[in-house]
Amino acid sequence: MNDLPFSMMEYAERIHQTKKRMEAEGVEVLLLTDPANMHYLSGYDGWSFYVPQMLVVILEEEQPIWIGRKQDANGARLTTWLHPDHLIPYPDDYVQSTHKHPMDFVADSLTQIGQWDRRTGVEMDSYYFTAQAYERLRRRMPNARFQDCTLLVNRVRMVKSDQEIQYMRKAARIAERAMHAGLEAIAPGVRECDVAAQIVHAQMSGTPEFGGDYPAIVPLLPSDEKTSTPHLTWTDRPYKQGDTVLLELAGCYRRYHAPMARTAVIGSPSNLVRDLAEVVIEGLNITLDAVKPGITCEEVERVWRNSIERKGWLKESRLGYSVGLNYPPDWGEHTASLRAGDRTVLQPNMTFHMIPGMWFDSYGVELSETFLVTENGCEVLATFPREIFQCPFGSGMVHPLGESGA
């Protein structure tokens, strides 16, 4: 048996829950191209998602079928629980060809096993399922009745098992070390890319007890005026005195993520940054205290909105989202969002990334926490001071500006 991250009992339950949803949607065959969903149901884990690959779930079949590039078939054999008969590789002349497409092979394979005319679900809004892929399937399987099942497995994934939660707790330990490494490295004259390198080293090396995995998103490190926006990475620009730096990163363990964001300043923060940080930290603390089973996502967001509105502030973007297992380019699960209008009810063992960042024309402040919904409230997975930080540290210690809110 391969070194699977979960027990066979857990995989069997995941397949069972997926098939229940398939039946509810009237789907007989489910074609999964999202690598996180493929991993969730089969264990498959490889950097092969840059070419078409698929996991096929058939209602009557006990095991799914993996279809992928021939040179990746041994990867499927080494990382999944599937029987070798359920691994179907396509030849390399299908790869990036101008006249053949891997979905031609997929359609032919499904036809050969009698699945050519069934109610077939596809992940229409997956990063990894292109318009060309869909057209080739439709053309090759004209009698199949296709329907969108983009989030079918994602919603099964929302409530985590005890083992998944243990992996996310380990990811949080790695996130703490990576954040500490980034904060320790920031100083006048140090290049942004060298700080990123320290963070990535900490993410990969993990802890003495367990190593890290590559996160679905690289470290996000906007500085100076670029703190007005959250999703910039780094350059080779040296930091200078007075810079504000946003650090958003994640620890990752066995593909499970625990994201965290903090804000640092080189020297003393401006009044704008200090005042905004106070509002963000207070709102984050109040909102985390309000989390409990039975509350809806929009009710969580309303607590945050009411908190900052009392201080005269407004945040238009969502407050957070469901998080856990994933692959590039995103660690979010694409299901529930902490925002107005989302009536998803929080349940124990759901996990979210709450990120009350505030970005304006020339500056911003960002802090975030990954939390687990518990039976009575929530557990913040990382233990790290909930403050803005003053750099350089010099003494090798983390120096928050003010008292910790963690």
XYZ file of C-alpha atoms in Angstrom:
406
model
C 0.000 0.000 0.000
C 1.263 3.496 -0.842
C 2.017 6.034 1.867
C -1.421 7.627 1.637
C -2.219 10.747 3.669
C -5.559 9.261 4.791
C -7.030 5.884 5.667
C -8.958 3.803 3.165
C -12.013 4.278 5.377
C -11.757 8.024 4.907
C -11.365 7.750 1.137
C -14.383 5.449 1.015
C -16.462 7.998 2.922
C -15.377 10.764 0.558
C -16.419 8.696 -2.449
C -19.736 7.913 -0.743
C -20.468 11.584 -0.037
C -19.504 12.546 -3.581
C -21.841 9.942 -5.076
C -24.696 11.127 -2.848
C -24.282 14.599 -4.314
C -24.028 13.176 -7.823
C -27.331 11.379 -7.370
C -28.933 14.540 -6.004
C -27.749 16.434 -9.104
C -28.850 13.677 -11.480
C -25.253 12.951 -12.537
C -24.099 9.449 -13.466
C -20.490 10.213 -14.442
C -18.368 12.960 -12.886
C -15.232 14.251 -14.655
C -12.889 16.004 -12.222
C -10.005 18.136 -13.465
C -9.347 20.241 -10.358
C -6.161 18.673 -8.906
C -7.387 19.311 -5.350
C -10.536 17.302 -6.008
C -8.517 14.585 -7.727
C -6.221 14.433 -4.695
C -9.122 14.487 -2.245
C -10.744 11.391 -3.724
C -7.716 9.400 -4.908
C -4.566 10.710 -3.216
C -3.000 11.660 -6.565
C -0.269 14.242 -5.994
C 2.008 15.534 -8.732
C 2.930 18.703 -10.592
C 1.244 17.435 -13.725
C -1.786 19.714 -13.800
C -0.221 21.849 -16.546
C -1.444 19.216 -19.008
C -4.974 17.760 -19.085
C -5.646 15.033 -16.532
C -8.807 13.737 -14.968
C -10.421 11.609 -12.303
C -13.609 9.879 -13.455
C -16.200 8.943 -10.830
C -18.888 6.545 -12.095
C -21.891 5.877 -9.862
C -21.766 2.109 -10.281
C -17.990 1.794 -9.959
C -16.370 1.350 -6.548
C -13.130 3.037 -7.618
C -12.622 6.182 -9.701
C -10.525 6.078 -12.872
C -7.412 8.234 -13.278
C -6.679 9.405 -16.840
C -3.457 11.299 -17.450
C -0.239 11.611 -19.366
C 1.679 8.345 -19.776
C 4.819 9.646 -18.083
C 2.678 10.546 -15.036
C 1.066 7.118 -14.740
C 3.750 5.868 -12.355
C 3.054 8.947 -10.252
C -0.554 7.839 -10.049
C 0.552 4.321 -9.169
C 2.807 5.651 -6.385
C 0.426 8.188 -4.829
C -3.111 6.809 -5.204
C -5.065 3.926 -3.703
C -6.472 2.979 -7.099
C -6.029 -0.449 -8.691
C -3.635 -0.397 -11.690
C -6.573 -1.294 -13.943
C -8.080 2.086 -13.040
C -5.062 4.060 -14.288
C -5.424 4.918 -17.987
C -2.497 6.842 -19.549
C -2.567 8.697 -22.852
C 0.454 8.770 -25.221
C 2.679 11.817 -25.411
C 1.629 12.712 -28.944
C -1.576 14.087 -27.394
C 0.424 16.669 -25.415
C 0.249 20.202 -26.833
C -0.564 18.907 -30.292
C -2.206 21.052 -32.951
C -4.402 18.219 -34.249
C -4.963 15.875 -31.278
C -6.196 16.694 -27.795
C -6.139 14.655 -24.556
C -9.899 15.058 -24.301
C -10.205 13.078 -27.537
C -8.491 10.245 -25.677
C -10.706 10.748 -22.616
C -13.863 10.627 -24.758
C -12.689 7.519 -26.577
C -11.834 5.834 -23.259
C -15.256 6.648 -21.801
C -16.925 5.356 -24.945
C -15.008 2.086 -24.755
C -16.296 1.450 -21.235
C -19.891 2.298 -22.112
C -20.096 5.811 -20.667
C -20.628 7.650 -23.960
C -24.288 8.645 -23.523
C -24.739 9.313 -19.802
C -25.531 12.349 -17.683
C -22.018 13.673 -17.232
C -20.848 16.355 -14.826
C -17.845 18.546 -15.635
C -16.076 21.324 -13.719
C -16.906 24.172 -16.081
C -15.281 26.857 -13.922
C -12.130 24.953 -12.988
C -8.797 26.624 -13.782
C -7.750 23.335 -15.381
C -10.704 22.695 -17.716
C -10.470 24.837 -20.823
C -13.052 25.827 -23.415
C -11.128 23.654 -25.885
C -11.337 20.672 -23.513
C -15.102 21.042 -23.226
C -15.585 21.418 -26.972
C -13.501 18.326 -27.715
C -15.534 16.264 -25.234
C -18.842 17.467 -26.669
C -17.710 16.824 -30.221
C -16.447 13.326 -29.427
C -19.392 12.368 -27.175
C -22.433 13.945 -28.869
C -24.925 11.765 -26.995
C -23.623 12.610 -23.509
C -25.687 15.094 -21.517
C -23.183 17.456 -19.934
C -23.906 19.660 -16.935
C -21.868 21.925 -14.701
C -20.693 20.340 -11.439
C -17.878 22.770 -10.678
C -18.234 22.834 -6.882
C -19.726 19.418 -6.235
C -16.625 17.922 -4.593
C -15.496 21.293 -3.200
C -18.611 21.353 -1.036
C -17.916 17.836 0.235
C -14.479 19.121 1.271
C -15.795 21.978 3.427
C -16.280 19.961 6.642
C -12.865 18.585 7.580
C -12.008 15.255 9.165
C -9.899 15.090 12.319
C -6.901 14.067 10.201
C -7.331 17.035 7.877
C -7.468 19.355 10.869
C -4.245 17.870 12.222
C -2.595 18.613 8.879
C -3.848 22.199 8.988
C -2.508 22.621 12.521
C 0.882 21.462 11.271
C 0.579 23.921 8.388
C -0.062 26.662 10.950
C 3.178 25.791 12.759
C 5.000 26.212 9.453
C 3.205 29.516 8.795
C 4.416 30.840 12.150
C 8.016 30.002 11.286
C 7.713 31.476 7.791
C 6.207 34.709 9.095
C 8.924 34.997 11.715
C 11.580 34.428 9.034
C 10.116 37.175 6.863
C 9.865 39.683 9.676
C 13.407 38.903 10.824
C 14.781 39.523 7.335
C 13.165 42.907 6.630
C 15.591 45.820 7.079
C 16.768 48.899 5.185
C 18.937 47.898 2.231
C 17.705 44.287 2.147
C 16.173 43.315 -1.168
C 12.559 42.181 -1.307
C 13.613 39.017 -3.153
C 15.969 38.054 -0.311
C 13.149 38.332 2.210
C 11.002 36.166 -0.063
C 13.823 33.612 -0.165
C 13.913 33.407 3.645
C 10.153 32.889 3.768
C 10.212 30.173 1.098
C 13.056 28.385 2.871
C 11.018 28.309 6.064
C 7.939 27.084 4.193
C 9.815 24.207 2.583
C 11.949 23.159 5.564
C 9.031 23.236 8.001
C 9.908 22.219 11.535
C 12.397 19.705 12.961
C 9.470 17.300 13.439
C 7.885 17.615 9.962
C 8.740 19.246 6.669
C 6.709 21.656 4.586
C 5.052 21.496 1.192
C 4.846 24.140 -1.545
C 1.876 26.449 -0.963
C -0.687 27.128 -3.659
C 0.256 30.847 -3.580
C 3.758 32.308 -3.357
C 4.525 34.866 -0.618
C 2.765 38.160 -1.304
C 5.024 41.050 -0.264
C 3.884 44.477 -1.473
C 5.790 47.351 0.109
C 5.754 51.142 0.196
C 3.026 52.509 -2.124
C 2.321 48.980 -3.364
C 0.664 48.231 -0.017
C -2.371 49.882 -1.619
C -3.069 46.500 -3.239
C -2.787 42.962 -1.834
C -1.669 40.621 -4.604
C 1.798 41.817 -5.607
C 4.792 39.602 -4.960
C 8.353 40.999 -4.806
C 11.089 42.647 -6.848
C 14.813 43.133 -6.283
C 14.145 46.575 -4.820
C 15.956 47.230 -1.505
C 13.736 48.240 1.398
C 14.149 51.748 2.720
C 13.461 53.486 6.002
C 9.769 54.234 6.465
C 8.484 51.434 4.247
C 5.349 49.571 5.203
C 5.390 45.912 4.143
C 2.446 43.520 3.853
C 3.274 39.845 4.311
C 0.688 37.283 3.256
C 1.840 33.665 3.202
C 0.808 30.164 4.192
C 2.224 27.093 5.767
C 1.389 23.981 3.791
C 1.498 20.374 4.956
C 0.438 17.511 2.679
C -1.410 20.052 0.511
C -3.359 21.551 3.449
C -2.922 25.275 4.035
C -2.999 27.669 6.957
C -2.655 31.203 5.545
C -1.681 34.203 7.655
C -1.030 37.898 6.961
C 0.716 40.570 8.982
C 1.920 44.155 8.459
C 5.411 45.459 9.230
C 7.001 48.902 9.135
C 10.653 49.833 8.855
C 11.039 52.407 11.579
C 7.919 54.071 12.924
C 4.528 53.752 11.247
C 2.747 56.766 9.860
C -0.335 57.972 11.679
C -2.441 56.687 8.790
C -1.038 53.171 9.116
C -1.190 53.139 12.912
C -4.811 54.338 13.031
C -5.923 51.896 10.357
C -4.122 49.017 12.072
C -5.964 49.707 15.314
C -9.303 49.526 13.503
C -8.364 46.330 11.647
C -7.024 44.542 14.736
C -9.995 45.476 16.887
C -12.437 44.384 14.187
C -10.571 41.104 13.643
C -10.627 40.300 17.369
C -14.319 41.136 17.744
C -15.289 39.139 14.668
C -13.313 36.041 15.670
C -15.036 36.151 19.053
C -18.418 36.070 17.262
C -17.704 32.903 15.254
C -19.700 29.851 16.340
C -21.649 26.989 14.776
C -25.043 27.995 13.407
C -24.042 31.523 12.437
C -24.027 32.310 8.726
C -21.166 33.693 6.692
C -23.017 36.958 6.158
C -23.646 37.293 9.897
C -19.918 36.928 10.562
C -19.174 39.632 8.007
C -21.833 41.886 9.550
C -20.039 41.823 12.904
C -16.873 43.021 11.186
C -18.709 45.662 9.147
C -20.482 47.071 12.187
C -17.186 47.222 14.076
C -15.346 49.282 11.485
C -18.365 51.445 10.579
C -18.417 52.722 14.161
C -14.953 54.137 13.425
C -16.006 55.550 10.071
C -14.489 52.875 7.822
C -15.865 50.691 5.024
C -14.458 47.527 3.411
C -16.017 46.586 0.068
C -14.236 43.271 -0.534
C -15.155 40.020 1.201
C -13.820 39.313 4.671
C -12.675 35.738 4.055
C -13.370 32.344 2.556
C -13.290 28.602 3.148
C -9.753 27.231 2.967
C -7.839 23.960 3.211
C -6.616 21.530 0.553
C -5.455 23.014 -2.725
C -2.946 23.429 -5.540
C -1.783 26.521 -7.459
C -3.012 29.082 -8.136
C -5.218 29.414 -5.032
C -5.507 27.970 -1.518
C -9.192 28.904 -1.178
C -11.904 26.257 -1.646
C -14.145 28.516 -3.824
C -17.271 27.695 -1.813
C -18.290 29.861 1.147
C -17.276 33.511 1.479
C -17.551 35.743 4.530
C -19.595 38.465 2.867
C -23.088 39.900 2.651
C -25.491 37.568 0.870
C -23.675 34.310 1.668
C -26.027 32.350 3.918
C -23.774 29.322 4.301
C -24.201 28.080 7.882
C -20.964 27.501 9.771
C -20.535 23.957 11.046
C -17.935 22.413 13.351
C -14.769 21.416 11.480
C -15.172 24.000 8.733
C -12.044 26.109 8.248
C -11.792 29.691 7.001
C -9.197 32.325 6.232
C -10.415 35.614 7.700
C -8.476 38.425 6.058
C -9.691 41.913 6.980
C -7.207 43.783 4.789
C -7.840 47.434 4.007
C -6.231 49.006 0.949
C -6.386 52.640 -0.116
C -4.775 54.805 -2.813
C -1.260 54.883 -1.354
C -1.210 52.607 1.707
C -2.810 49.597 3.320
C -2.874 47.316 6.367
C -3.408 43.573 6.325
C -3.753 41.014 9.118
C -5.402 37.630 8.851
C -6.044 34.360 10.666
C -7.015 30.860 9.650
C -9.633 29.502 12.030
C -11.440 26.253 12.710
C -15.115 26.306 13.660
C -15.445 24.331 16.900
C -18.461 23.068 18.854
C -18.627 26.301 20.855
C -16.763 28.952 18.874
C -13.552 28.903 16.879
C -9.897 27.935 17.207
C -7.316 30.203 15.580
C -4.770 27.783 14.165
C -1.636 29.946 14.336
C -0.237 31.496 17.490
C 1.338 34.774 16.459
C 1.024 38.327 17.842
C -1.867 40.100 16.178
C -0.159 43.448 15.670
C 1.867 45.511 13.233
C 5.599 44.936 13.641
C 8.552 47.303 13.765
C 11.616 46.339 11.704
C 14.503 45.729 11.820
C 14.353 43.580 14.923
C 18.103 43.520 15.438
C 18.007 41.341 18.525
C 16.482 38.412 16.630
C 13.164 38.804 18.463
C 9.713 39.636 17.130
C 8.720 43.084 18.399
C 5.017 43.880 17.991
C 3.903 47.467 18.276
C 1.561 47.176 21.256
C -0.061 44.258 23.045
C -0.786 40.957 21.359
C -4.349 40.159 20.326
C -3.668 36.503 19.666
